[in-house]
Coordinates of C-alpha atoms in Angstrom, one line a residue:
Chain X
X1 CA 6.2 -1.7 5.0
X2 CA 9.6 -3.3 4.6
X3 CA 12.3 -0.6 5.0
X4 CA 14.3 -1.1 1.9
X5 CA 17.8 0.2 2.4
X6 CA 18.3 1.5 -1.1
X7 CA 15.1 3.6 -0.9
X8 CA 16.1 5.0 2.5
X9 CA 19.6 6.0 1.2
X10 CA 17.9 7.5 -1.9
X11 CA 15.4 9.7 0.0
X12 CA 18.0 10.9 2.6
X13 CA 21.0 11.5 0.3
X14 CA 19.0 12.9 -2.6
X15 CA 17.0 15.0 -0.1
X16 CA 20.2 16.4 1.2
X17 CA 21.5 17.1 -2.2
X18 CA 18.3 18.8 -3.3
X19 CA 18.0 20.8 -0.1
X20 CA 21.6 22.0 -0.6
X21 CA 20.8 23.0 -4.1
X22 CA 17.7 24.9 -3.1
X23 CA 19.4 26.8 -0.3
X24 CA 22.7 27.2 -2.1
X25 CA 21.0 28.6 -5.2
X26 CA 18.9 31.0 -3.1
X27 CA 22.1 32.3 -1.4
X28 CA 23.8 32.5 -4.8
X29 CA 20.9 34.6 -6.3
X30 CA 20.8 36.9 -3.3
X31 CA 24.4 37.3 -2.4
X32 CA 26.5 36.6 -5.5
X33 CA 29.8 38.2 -5.9
X34 CA 32.5 36.8 -8.1
X35 CA 34.6 35.7 -5.2
X36 CA 31.9 33.3 -4.1
X37 CA 31.9 31.5 -7.4
X38 CA 34.3 28.9 -5.9
X39 CA 31.8 28.1 -3.1
X40 CA 28.9 28.1 -5.5
X41 CA 30.7 25.5 -7.7
X42 CA 31.3 23.4 -4.6
X43 CA 27.7 23.7 -3.6
X44 CA 26.6 22.6 -7.1
X45 CA 29.1 19.7 -7.3
X46 CA 28.2 18.4 -3.8
X47 CA 24.5 18.9 -4.4
X48 CA 24.5 17.0 -7.7
X49 CA 26.8 14.3 -6.3
X50 CA 24.4 13.7 -3.4
X51 CA 21.4 13.8 -5.6
X52 CA 22.8 11.3 -8.1
X53 CA 24.2 9.0 -5.4
X54 CA 20.6 8.7 -4.1
X55 CA 19.2 8.2 -7.6
X56 CA 21.8 5.4 -8.4
X57 CA 20.9 3.7 -5.1
X58 CA 17.2 3.8 -6.0
X59 CA 18.0 2.5 -9.5
X60 CA 19.5 -0.6 -7.8
X61 CA 16.1 -1.2 -6.1
X62 CA 14.6 -2.0 -9.5
X63 CA 14.0 -5.5 -10.9
X64 CA 14.7 -4.6 -14.5
X65 CA 17.2 -1.8 -14.3
X66 CA 18.0 -1.6 -18.1
X67 CA 14.5 -0.4 -18.8
X68 CA 14.6 2.4 -16.1
X69 CA 14.4 5.0 -18.9
X70 CA 10.8 4.0 -19.4
X71 CA 10.1 5.5 -16.0
X72 CA 10.2 9.0 -17.6
X73 CA 7.2 8.3 -19.9
X74 CA 4.1 8.4 -17.7
X75 CA 4.3 11.8 -16.2
X76 CA 0.7 12.4 -17.1
X77 CA -0.5 10.1 -14.3
X78 CA 2.4 9.0 -12.2
X79 CA 4.2 11.0 -9.5
X80 CA 7.2 8.6 -9.7
X81 CA 7.5 9.5 -13.4
X82 CA 7.2 13.2 -12.6
X83 CA 9.9 12.9 -10.0
X84 CA 12.2 11.2 -12.4
X85 CA 11.7 14.0 -14.9
X86 CA 12.2 16.7 -12.3
X87 CA 15.4 15.1 -11.0
X88 CA 16.7 14.8 -14.6
X89 CA 15.9 18.5 -15.2
X90 CA 17.6 19.5 -11.9
X91 CA 20.7 17.6 -13.0
X92 CA 20.7 19.1 -16.5
X93 CA 20.2 22.7 -15.2
X94 CA 22.8 22.1 -12.5
X95 CA 25.3 20.9 -15.0
X96 CA 24.6 23.9 -17.2
X97 CA 25.1 26.3 -14.3
X98 CA 28.3 24.6 -13.3
X99 CA 29.6 24.9 -16.8
X100 CA 28.5 28.6 -16.9
X101 CA 30.2 29.3 -13.6
X102 CA 33.5 27.9 -15.0
X103 CA 33.4 30.1 -18.0
X104 CA 32.4 33.2 -15.8
X105 CA 29.3 34.2 -17.7
X106 CA 27.1 37.2 -17.2
X107 CA 25.8 37.4 -13.6
X108 CA 22.1 38.0 -14.7
X109 CA 22.2 34.8 -16.8
X110 CA 23.8 32.9 -14.0
X111 CA 21.0 34.1 -11.6
X112 CA 18.3 32.9 -14.1
X113 CA 19.8 29.5 -14.4
X114 CA 20.2 29.3 -10.6
X115 CA 16.5 30.2 -10.2
X116 CA 15.6 27.4 -12.6
X117 CA 17.7 24.9 -10.6
X118 CA 16.0 26.0 -7.4
X119 CA 12.6 25.5 -8.9
X120 CA 13.3 22.1 -10.3
X121 CA 15.0 21.0 -7.0
X122 CA 11.9 22.0 -5.1
X123 CA 9.7 20.3 -7.7
X124 CA 11.7 17.0 -7.3
X125 CA 11.2 17.1 -3.5
X126 CA 7.5 17.8 -4.0
X127 CA 7.0 14.9 -6.4
X128 CA 8.9 12.5 -4.2
X129 CA 6.7 13.3 -1.2
X130 CA 3.6 13.0 -3.4
X131 CA 4.5 9.5 -4.4
X132 CA 4.0 8.5 -0.7
X133 CA 1.1 10.7 0.3
X134 CA -1.1 9.6 -2.6
X135 CA -1.0 5.9 -1.6
X136 CA -4.5 5.3 -0.2
X137 CA -3.8 1.8 1.2
X138 CA -1.2 3.1 3.6
X139 CA -2.9 5.4 6.1
X140 CA 0.3 6.4 7.8
X141 CA 1.5 8.0 4.6
X142 CA -1.8 9.1 3.1
X143 CA -2.1 12.4 5.1
X144 CA -1.0 16.0 5.0
X145 CA 2.1 15.6 7.3
X146 CA 4.3 13.7 4.9
X147 CA 5.0 16.5 2.4
X148 CA 6.1 19.2 4.8
X149 CA 8.2 16.8 6.8
X150 CA 9.9 15.5 3.7
X151 CA 10.7 19.0 2.3
X152 CA 11.8 20.3 5.7
X153 CA 14.1 17.4 6.3
X154 CA 15.7 18.0 3.0
X155 CA 16.2 21.7 3.6
X156 CA 17.6 21.1 7.1
X157 CA 20.2 18.6 5.7
X158 CA 20.9 21.0 2.9
X159 CA 21.4 23.8 5.4
X160 CA 24.1 21.8 7.3
X161 CA 25.9 20.9 4.1
X162 CA 25.8 24.6 3.2
X163 CA 27.3 25.5 6.6
X164 CA 30.1 23.0 6.0
X165 CA 30.9 24.6 2.6
X166 CA 30.5 28.2 3.6
X167 CA 32.7 27.8 6.6
X168 CA 31.2 30.4 8.9
X169 CA 27.7 31.5 9.6
X170 CA 26.4 34.9 10.4
X171 CA 24.1 35.2 13.4
X172 CA 20.9 35.6 11.3
X173 CA 21.8 32.4 9.4
X174 CA 22.5 30.6 12.7
X175 CA 19.1 31.6 13.9
X176 CA 17.5 30.5 10.6
X177 CA 19.2 27.1 10.9
X178 CA 18.0 26.8 14.5
X179 CA 14.5 27.7 13.4
X180 CA 14.5 25.1 10.6
X181 CA 15.8 22.4 13.0
X182 CA 13.2 23.2 15.7
X183 CA 10.5 23.3 13.0
X184 CA 11.6 19.8 11.8
X185 CA 11.5 18.5 15.4
X186 CA 8.0 19.7 16.1
X187 CA 6.7 18.7 12.7
X188 CA 8.1 15.2 13.1
X189 CA 6.7 15.0 16.6
X190 CA 3.2 16.1 15.3
X191 CA 3.4 13.4 12.6
X192 CA 4.3 10.7 15.1
X193 CA 1.4 11.8 17.3
X194 CA -0.9 11.7 14.3
X195 CA 0.1 8.1 13.3
X196 CA -0.2 7.0 16.9
X197 CA -3.7 8.2 16.9
X198 CA -4.7 6.5 13.6
X199 CA -7.5 4.1 13.9
X200 CA -6.3 1.8 11.2
X201 CA -8.9 -0.4 9.7
X202 CA -6.6 -3.3 9.7
X203 CA -9.3 -5.7 10.6
X204 CA -10.1 -8.9 8.7
X205 CA -13.8 -8.2 8.9
X206 CA -13.5 -4.8 7.3
X207 CA -11.1 -5.9 4.5
X208 CA -13.3 -8.9 3.6
X209 CA -16.6 -7.0 4.0
X210 CA -17.8 -9.8 6.4
X211 CA -17.9 -7.6 9.5
X212 CA -21.7 -7.3 9.3
X213 CA -21.9 -11.0 10.1
X214 CA -20.0 -10.9 13.3
X215 CA -16.4 -10.9 14.6
X216 CA -14.1 -12.1 11.9
X217 CA -10.6 -13.5 12.2
X218 CA -8.3 -15.4 9.9
X219 CA -7.8 -19.0 10.9
X220 CA -5.9 -20.3 7.8
X221 CA -3.4 -18.3 5.7
X222 CA -3.6 -18.9 2.0
X223 CA -0.1 -20.3 2.0
X224 CA 2.2 -22.1 4.4
X225 CA 5.4 -20.4 3.2
X226 CA 6.3 -16.8 2.9
X227 CA 5.0 -14.7 0.0
X228 CA 5.8 -11.3 -1.5
X229 CA 2.9 -9.5 0.2
X230 CA 4.0 -10.6 3.7
X231 CA 7.6 -9.9 2.9
X232 CA 7.0 -6.4 1.6
X233 CA 4.0 -5.2 3.7
X234 CA 4.0 -7.6 6.6
X235 CA 6.8 -5.9 8.4
X236 CA 5.3 -4.4 11.6
X237 CA 7.5 -2.8 14.2
X238 CA 6.6 -3.4 17.9
X239 CA 5.5 -0.2 19.6
X240 CA 8.2 -0.3 22.3
X241 CA 11.0 -0.6 19.7
X242 CA 9.4 2.2 17.7
X243 CA 9.4 4.6 20.7
X244 CA 13.0 3.8 21.5
X245 CA 14.1 4.4 17.8
X246 CA 12.2 7.6 17.8
X247 CA 14.2 8.9 20.8
X248 CA 17.4 7.7 19.1
X249 CA 16.6 9.5 15.9
X250 CA 15.7 12.7 17.7
X251 CA 19.0 12.7 19.6
X252 CA 20.9 12.4 16.3
X253 CA 18.9 14.5 13.9
X254 CA 17.9 17.3 16.4
X255 CA 19.8 17.3 19.6
X256 CA 23.4 16.9 18.4
X257 CA 23.0 19.4 15.4
X258 CA 21.3 21.9 17.8
X259 CA 24.2 21.6 20.2
X260 CA 26.7 22.2 17.4
X261 CA 24.7 25.4 16.4
X262 CA 24.8 26.6 20.0
X263 CA 28.6 25.9 20.0
X264 CA 29.0 27.9 16.8
X265 CA 27.0 30.8 18.5
X266 CA 29.6 30.9 21.1
X267 CA 32.4 31.0 18.5
X268 CA 33.4 27.3 18.6
X269 CA 32.7 26.5 14.9
X270 CA 35.6 24.1 14.2
X271 CA 35.4 21.8 11.2
X272 CA 35.2 18.8 13.5
X273 CA 32.0 20.0 15.1
X274 CA 30.4 20.7 11.7
X275 CA 31.3 17.2 10.4
X276 CA 30.0 15.6 13.5
X277 CA 26.8 17.6 13.3
X278 CA 26.3 16.7 9.6
X279 CA 26.9 13.0 10.1
X280 CA 24.7 13.0 13.2
X281 CA 22.0 14.7 11.2
X282 CA 22.1 12.3 8.3
X283 CA 22.3 9.3 10.6
X284 CA 19.3 10.5 12.6
X285 CA 17.4 11.2 9.4
X286 CA 18.1 7.7 8.2
X287 CA 16.8 6.2 11.4
X288 CA 13.7 8.4 11.1
X289 CA 13.2 7.3 7.4
X290 CA 13.6 3.7 8.5
X291 CA 10.8 4.3 11.0
X292 CA 8.7 6.0 8.3
X293 CA 8.6 2.7 6.5
X294 CA 8.6 0.3 9.5
X295 CA 5.6 2.1 11.2
X296 CA 3.5 2.2 8.1
X297 CA 0.9 -0.6 7.9
X298 CA -0.6 -1.5 4.5
X299 CA -4.3 -2.4 4.4
X300 CA -3.6 -5.7 2.7
X301 CA -2.3 -7.1 6.0
X302 CA -5.9 -7.0 7.2
X303 CA -6.7 -10.0 5.1
X304 CA -4.2 -12.0 7.3
X305 CA -5.5 -10.5 10.6
X306 CA -5.8 -13.3 13.1
X307 CA -7.1 -11.1 15.9
X308 CA -10.8 -11.6 16.7
X309 CA -12.4 -8.2 15.7
Chain P
X1 CA -0.3 3.9 -21.0
X2 CA -1.2 4.6 -17.4
X3 CA -3.8 7.2 -17.8
X4 CA -7.1 5.4 -17.4
X5 CA -9.2 4.9 -20.6
X6 CA -12.6 6.5 -20.8
X7 CA -15.0 4.0 -19.1
X8 CA -16.7 1.6 -21.4
X9 CA -19.9 -0.3 -20.7
X10 CA -18.2 -3.7 -20.8
X11 CA -16.8 -4.6 -17.4
X12 CA -15.5 -8.1 -17.3
X13 CA -15.0 -9.6 -13.9
X14 CA -15.7 -12.4 -11.5
X15 CA -18.4 -13.1 -9.0
X16 CA -17.3 -15.3 -6.1
X17 CA -19.9 -17.0 -4.0
X18 CA -18.7 -17.1 -0.4
X19 CA -21.6 -19.3 0.6
X20 CA -20.5 -22.1 -1.6
X21 CA -16.7 -21.9 -1.6
X22 CA -15.3 -24.9 0.3
X23 CA -11.7 -23.7 0.3
X24 CA -10.4 -26.5 -1.8
X25 CA -7.8 -24.3 -3.6
X26 CA -8.6 -25.8 -7.0
X27 CA -8.9 -22.4 -8.5
X28 CA -5.6 -21.3 -7.1
X29 CA -3.8 -24.4 -8.5
X30 CA -5.6 -24.1 -11.9
X31 CA -4.6 -20.4 -12.1
X32 CA -1.0 -21.2 -11.3
X33 CA -0.8 -24.0 -13.8
X34 CA -2.5 -22.1 -16.6
X35 CA -0.3 -19.0 -16.2
X36 CA 2.8 -21.1 -15.9
X37 CA 2.4 -21.7 -19.7
X38 CA 0.1 -18.9 -20.8
X39 CA 0.8 -15.8 -22.8
X40 CA 2.2 -13.8 -19.9
X41 CA 5.1 -16.0 -19.2
X42 CA 6.0 -18.4 -16.5
X43 CA 5.3 -18.1 -12.8
X44 CA 8.6 -19.4 -11.4
X45 CA 9.1 -20.1 -7.8
X46 CA 12.3 -19.5 -5.8
X47 CA 13.7 -22.4 -3.9
X48 CA 10.9 -24.5 -5.3
X49 CA 12.3 -27.8 -3.9
X50 CA 14.2 -26.4 -1.0
X51 CA 13.2 -25.4 2.5
X52 CA 11.9 -22.0 1.9
X53 CA 10.0 -21.8 -1.4
X54 CA 8.4 -18.6 -2.5
X55 CA 6.6 -17.6 -5.6
X56 CA 3.9 -15.6 -7.2
X57 CA 0.3 -16.8 -7.1
X58 CA -2.5 -14.7 -8.6
X59 CA -5.3 -16.2 -6.6
X60 CA -5.0 -16.8 -2.9
X61 CA -7.6 -18.4 -0.7
X62 CA -8.0 -17.2 2.9
X63 CA -10.1 -18.9 5.6
X64 CA -11.9 -16.9 8.2
X65 CA -14.0 -17.8 11.2
X66 CA -16.9 -15.6 12.0
X67 CA -18.1 -15.6 15.6
X68 CA -21.9 -15.4 16.1
X69 CA -23.2 -12.0 17.1
X70 CA -25.2 -13.5 20.0
X71 CA -23.7 -16.9 20.9
X72 CA -26.3 -19.2 22.6
X73 CA -24.3 -21.7 24.7
X74 CA -26.1 -25.0 24.9
X75 CA -25.0 -25.9 28.4
X76 CA -27.1 -23.2 30.2
X77 CA -29.7 -24.2 32.7
X78 CA -33.4 -24.1 31.6
X79 CA -34.3 -20.8 33.3
X80 CA -31.2 -19.1 32.1
X81 CA -31.8 -20.4 28.5
X82 CA -35.5 -19.2 28.7
X83 CA -34.4 -15.8 29.8
X84 CA -31.7 -15.6 27.1
X85 CA -34.2 -16.8 24.5
X86 CA -36.6 -14.0 25.5
X87 CA -33.8 -11.5 25.4
X88 CA -32.7 -12.8 22.0
X89 CA -36.2 -12.6 20.6
X90 CA -36.3 -9.0 21.8
X91 CA -33.0 -8.2 20.2
X92 CA -33.9 -10.0 17.0
X93 CA -36.8 -7.6 16.5
X94 CA -34.2 -4.8 16.8
X95 CA -31.6 -6.2 14.4
X96 CA -32.6 -8.2 11.4
X97 CA -30.8 -11.4 12.2
X98 CA -28.4 -13.0 14.5
X99 CA -26.0 -14.9 12.3
X100 CA -24.6 -18.1 13.5
X101 CA -20.9 -18.9 13.8
X102 CA -19.4 -20.0 10.5
X103 CA -16.3 -20.6 8.5
X104 CA -15.9 -18.6 5.3
X105 CA -13.3 -19.4 2.6
X106 CA -12.3 -16.3 0.8
X107 CA -10.5 -16.3 -2.6
X108 CA -8.6 -13.1 -3.1
X109 CA -7.4 -12.0 -6.5
X110 CA -7.4 -8.9 -8.7
X111 CA -10.7 -7.1 -8.7
X112 CA -10.1 -5.3 -12.0
X113 CA -11.2 -2.0 -10.5
X114 CA -12.7 0.8 -12.6
X115 CA -10.4 3.4 -11.1
X116 CA -7.3 1.4 -10.2
X117 CA -4.5 3.4 -8.6
X118 CA -2.1 0.6 -9.5
X119 CA -2.5 1.7 -13.1
X120 CA -2.0 5.4 -12.6
X121 CA 1.1 5.2 -10.3
X122 CA 3.0 3.1 -12.8
X123 CA 5.9 5.2 -14.1
X124 CA 6.6 3.1 -17.3
X125 CA 3.2 2.5 -18.7
X126 CA 3.5 -1.3 -18.0
X127 CA 0.4 -1.3 -15.9
X128 CA -2.7 -0.6 -18.0
X129 CA -6.4 -1.0 -18.2
X130 CA -7.9 -2.2 -21.4
X131 CA -10.5 0.1 -22.8
X132 CA -12.6 -2.5 -24.5
X133 CA -13.3 -4.8 -21.6
X134 CA -11.8 -3.2 -18.5
X135 CA -9.2 -5.9 -17.7
X136 CA -6.2 -4.6 -15.9
X137 CA -2.9 -6.1 -17.1
X138 CA 0.8 -5.8 -16.8
X139 CA 3.0 -5.5 -19.9
X140 CA 5.9 -7.5 -18.6
X141 CA 8.2 -6.2 -21.4
X142 CA 7.9 -2.7 -19.9
X143 CA 7.7 -3.3 -16.2
X144 CA 10.9 -2.3 -14.3
X145 CA 9.8 -3.9 -11.0
X146 CA 9.7 -0.8 -8.9
X147 CA 6.8 -2.4 -6.9
X148 CA 4.9 0.9 -6.5
X149 CA 1.8 -0.7 -8.0
X150 CA 1.7 -3.3 -5.3
X151 CA 1.9 -0.5 -2.7
X152 CA -1.1 1.1 -4.4
X153 CA -3.3 -2.0 -4.3
X154 CA -5.1 -2.6 -1.0
X155 CA -6.2 -6.1 -2.2
X156 CA -2.8 -7.5 -2.7
X157 CA -3.5 -8.3 -6.3
X158 CA 0.0 -7.7 -7.5
X159 CA 3.1 -9.7 -6.5
X160 CA 6.7 -9.2 -7.5
X161 CA 8.6 -12.1 -9.0
X162 CA 12.2 -12.2 -7.7
X163 CA 13.1 -14.5 -10.5
X164 CA 11.7 -12.5 -13.4
X165 CA 12.2 -9.1 -11.9
X166 CA 8.7 -7.8 -12.8
X167 CA 5.3 -7.6 -11.3
X168 CA 2.6 -10.1 -12.1
X169 CA -1.1 -10.3 -11.5
X170 CA -4.4 -12.0 -12.5
X171 CA -5.0 -11.5 -16.2
X172 CA -8.7 -12.6 -16.1
X173 CA -7.3 -15.3 -18.4
X174 CA -7.4 -12.8 -21.3
X175 CA -5.5 -15.5 -23.2
X176 CA -8.3 -17.9 -22.7
X177 CA -11.5 -15.9 -23.0
X178 CA -10.8 -14.7 -26.5
X179 CA -8.9 -17.8 -27.6
X180 CA -10.4 -19.2 -30.8
X181 CA -8.5 -22.5 -30.5
X182 CA -10.4 -23.4 -27.4
X183 CA -14.0 -24.7 -27.5
X184 CA -16.6 -22.0 -26.7
X185 CA -17.4 -23.5 -23.3
X186 CA -13.8 -23.4 -22.3
X187 CA -13.3 -19.7 -23.0
X188 CA -13.6 -18.8 -19.4
X189 CA -10.9 -18.1 -16.8
X190 CA -9.1 -21.2 -15.5
X191 CA -10.3 -20.6 -11.9
X192 CA -13.9 -20.5 -13.0
X193 CA -13.6 -23.8 -14.9
X194 CA -11.8 -25.6 -12.1
X195 CA -14.2 -24.8 -9.3
X196 CA -15.9 -28.0 -8.3
X197 CA -18.8 -26.3 -6.5
X198 CA -19.4 -23.6 -9.1
X199 CA -18.6 -20.9 -6.6
X200 CA -16.9 -18.7 -9.3
X201 CA -18.6 -17.0 -12.1
X202 CA -17.3 -14.9 -15.0
X203 CA -19.2 -12.4 -17.0
X204 CA -19.8 -8.8 -17.9
X205 CA -20.8 -6.9 -14.8
X206 CA -21.4 -3.8 -16.9
X207 CA -24.3 -5.5 -18.6
X208 CA -27.4 -5.4 -16.2
X209 CA -28.9 -8.5 -18.0
X210 CA -25.9 -10.8 -17.7
X211 CA -26.2 -13.7 -15.4
X212 CA -23.5 -12.4 -13.1
X213 CA -25.3 -9.1 -12.7
X214 CA -28.5 -11.0 -11.9
X215 CA -26.7 -13.0 -9.3
X216 CA -25.2 -9.8 -7.7
X217 CA -28.7 -8.3 -7.5
X218 CA -30.3 -11.4 -6.1
X219 CA -27.8 -12.1 -3.4
X220 CA -26.7 -8.5 -2.6
X221 CA -23.2 -9.0 -3.9
X222 CA -20.7 -6.5 -2.4
X223 CA -17.3 -5.0 -3.4
X224 CA -14.3 -4.9 -1.1
X225 CA -13.3 -1.7 0.7
X226 CA -15.4 0.6 -1.5
X227 CA -14.6 3.6 0.7
X228 CA -11.1 3.7 -1.0
X229 CA -12.7 4.8 -4.2
X230 CA -11.1 2.2 -6.5
X231 CA -14.6 0.9 -7.7
X232 CA -13.7 -2.8 -7.9
X233 CA -15.6 -4.7 -10.6
X234 CA -15.5 -8.1 -9.0
X235 CA -18.3 -8.9 -6.5
X236 CA -18.5 -11.3 -3.6
X237 CA -21.8 -13.0 -2.7
X238 CA -22.2 -13.1 1.0
X239 CA -23.0 -16.3 2.9
X240 CA -26.7 -17.0 3.0
X241 CA -28.4 -16.8 6.4
X242 CA -28.2 -20.1 8.3
X243 CA -31.1 -22.3 9.1
X244 CA -31.4 -21.0 12.7
X245 CA -32.0 -17.6 11.4
X246 CA -34.9 -18.5 9.1
X247 CA -38.0 -16.2 9.4
X248 CA -39.9 -18.8 11.4
X249 CA -37.4 -18.5 14.2
X250 CA -37.3 -14.8 14.3
X251 CA -41.0 -14.4 14.8
X252 CA -42.4 -12.1 17.4
X253 CA -44.4 -14.8 19.2
X254 CA -43.4 -15.6 22.8
X255 CA -40.8 -18.3 22.9
X256 CA -42.1 -21.8 23.1
X257 CA -40.8 -23.9 26.0
X258 CA -40.8 -27.4 24.3
X259 CA -40.0 -29.2 27.6
X260 CA -43.5 -28.7 28.9
X261 CA -45.2 -30.3 25.9
X262 CA -46.2 -33.9 25.7
X263 CA -43.7 -36.0 23.7
X264 CA -45.8 -36.3 20.6
X265 CA -46.1 -32.5 20.3
X266 CA -42.4 -32.2 21.0
X267 CA -41.7 -34.6 18.1
X268 CA -44.1 -32.5 15.9
X269 CA -42.3 -29.3 16.8
X270 CA -39.0 -30.9 15.9
X271 CA -40.3 -32.1 12.5
X272 CA -42.0 -28.8 11.6
X273 CA -38.9 -26.8 12.6
X274 CA -36.7 -28.5 10.1

């Protein structure tokens, strides 16, 4: 699948914003005192800015942007529509909470709204992942690994944003962050092992139903020039490049952030380290998301398969 | 509306005969030219006259080569060929036939599935399936060009038009088949009318008595990638067995070594084997 830059930016930035909102709101509900209102406002503002930056980026991916509002109408059948509604609700509730924080409302009310924000942020993450894992013609996405990986990546990026805002981290929180990061690393590794072991039916004989007659291969494409299908789904990354990119992404999204957490454990939690860790994490996640697209083969390419199989 | 309508008995679709198709692309050209001026708007191409043209075509014809399951090279020595013939006859009794090598031309277009994911994933309701005849269409006034429907289609039925910013697909010539201004015989999809070898047929596959359903039964028509659960309506008729696989040649009698026969009987064997 062609890795569209706007969709990669959308999933990584919005994922970070939603992860920040989820974790930030949980912290708010559990630990709120009125002197943390400033940090809570920052969390909300940063979370909503990241979420909307991603949404605007994905809005640019559309062919007819002026009709984008129609994307909210088919929630009965479409995960993309459900995600749009959930994102809108998260925005609305986040804005309400922000307003309520500025006018110093009743703590119980604030906690209720924060709860709603958490729920809708999680729902948005869930719906986004379901868009991908319900696509049957893409075996690399149509499996149970995509949802947990997606949600965990968002939570990890949210956790590091939260660390930046909160300033310091208590030991249990450091351990929690480490745990989340390790979980993401192992889950990602398991996903990559899974897709490496996929026996994709990208064979011309299977797609055309002619495999019963013998070994089938395409000898003439239907067109001499490019077409949309090959442009969008014909992108296949060579194995050796994929492996190298996986290593690069792991260094940036796992190793460098882990080192920064270790440094913080030993008391070296300067702002520079946090910024480096956050940017490294986001950069690594973008590389990983790029790979998520580039390593996914669409079944339609089987019709163009020139290998004898 | 992207929720699927309750299934009706009428399932309009195409039957494509892979045995007859010669790969002339007349159907592809007829489709492109009809839809260029049809109800669903133009099919513009980018860089149409420049070096790198690209555009939407609803119907695309692939060409495949099928290698024979048991190739029988003609250059083998007599003893080797006898041995192979004996082995082949034994194998033929195990598997039904040993198809010959062949070239198959394969027109690929929307299969108007009964359970199309391309309809349910659409967030705007632009992609819909008609309840009355099962045709899957795109309302180009509503489409936002998010391309998710093309990701959901394993058959590559939907293409994105860079020029128009929307998705486009085969309409089963819905603007022809009900068109009262056309003579009755012309109320068929453009691709069906253009085919010079009559390899394409249009009809109601939900009606067991229609001529397309009869054809599917007679020739064992098959659907593409049925394991995905989309339940395509269009059917493909497989290539018929070639002459070398006719029942006389797959008999269980010991193979006849024609080189030991006198020339008259050799000639007779040749004539009777045609």
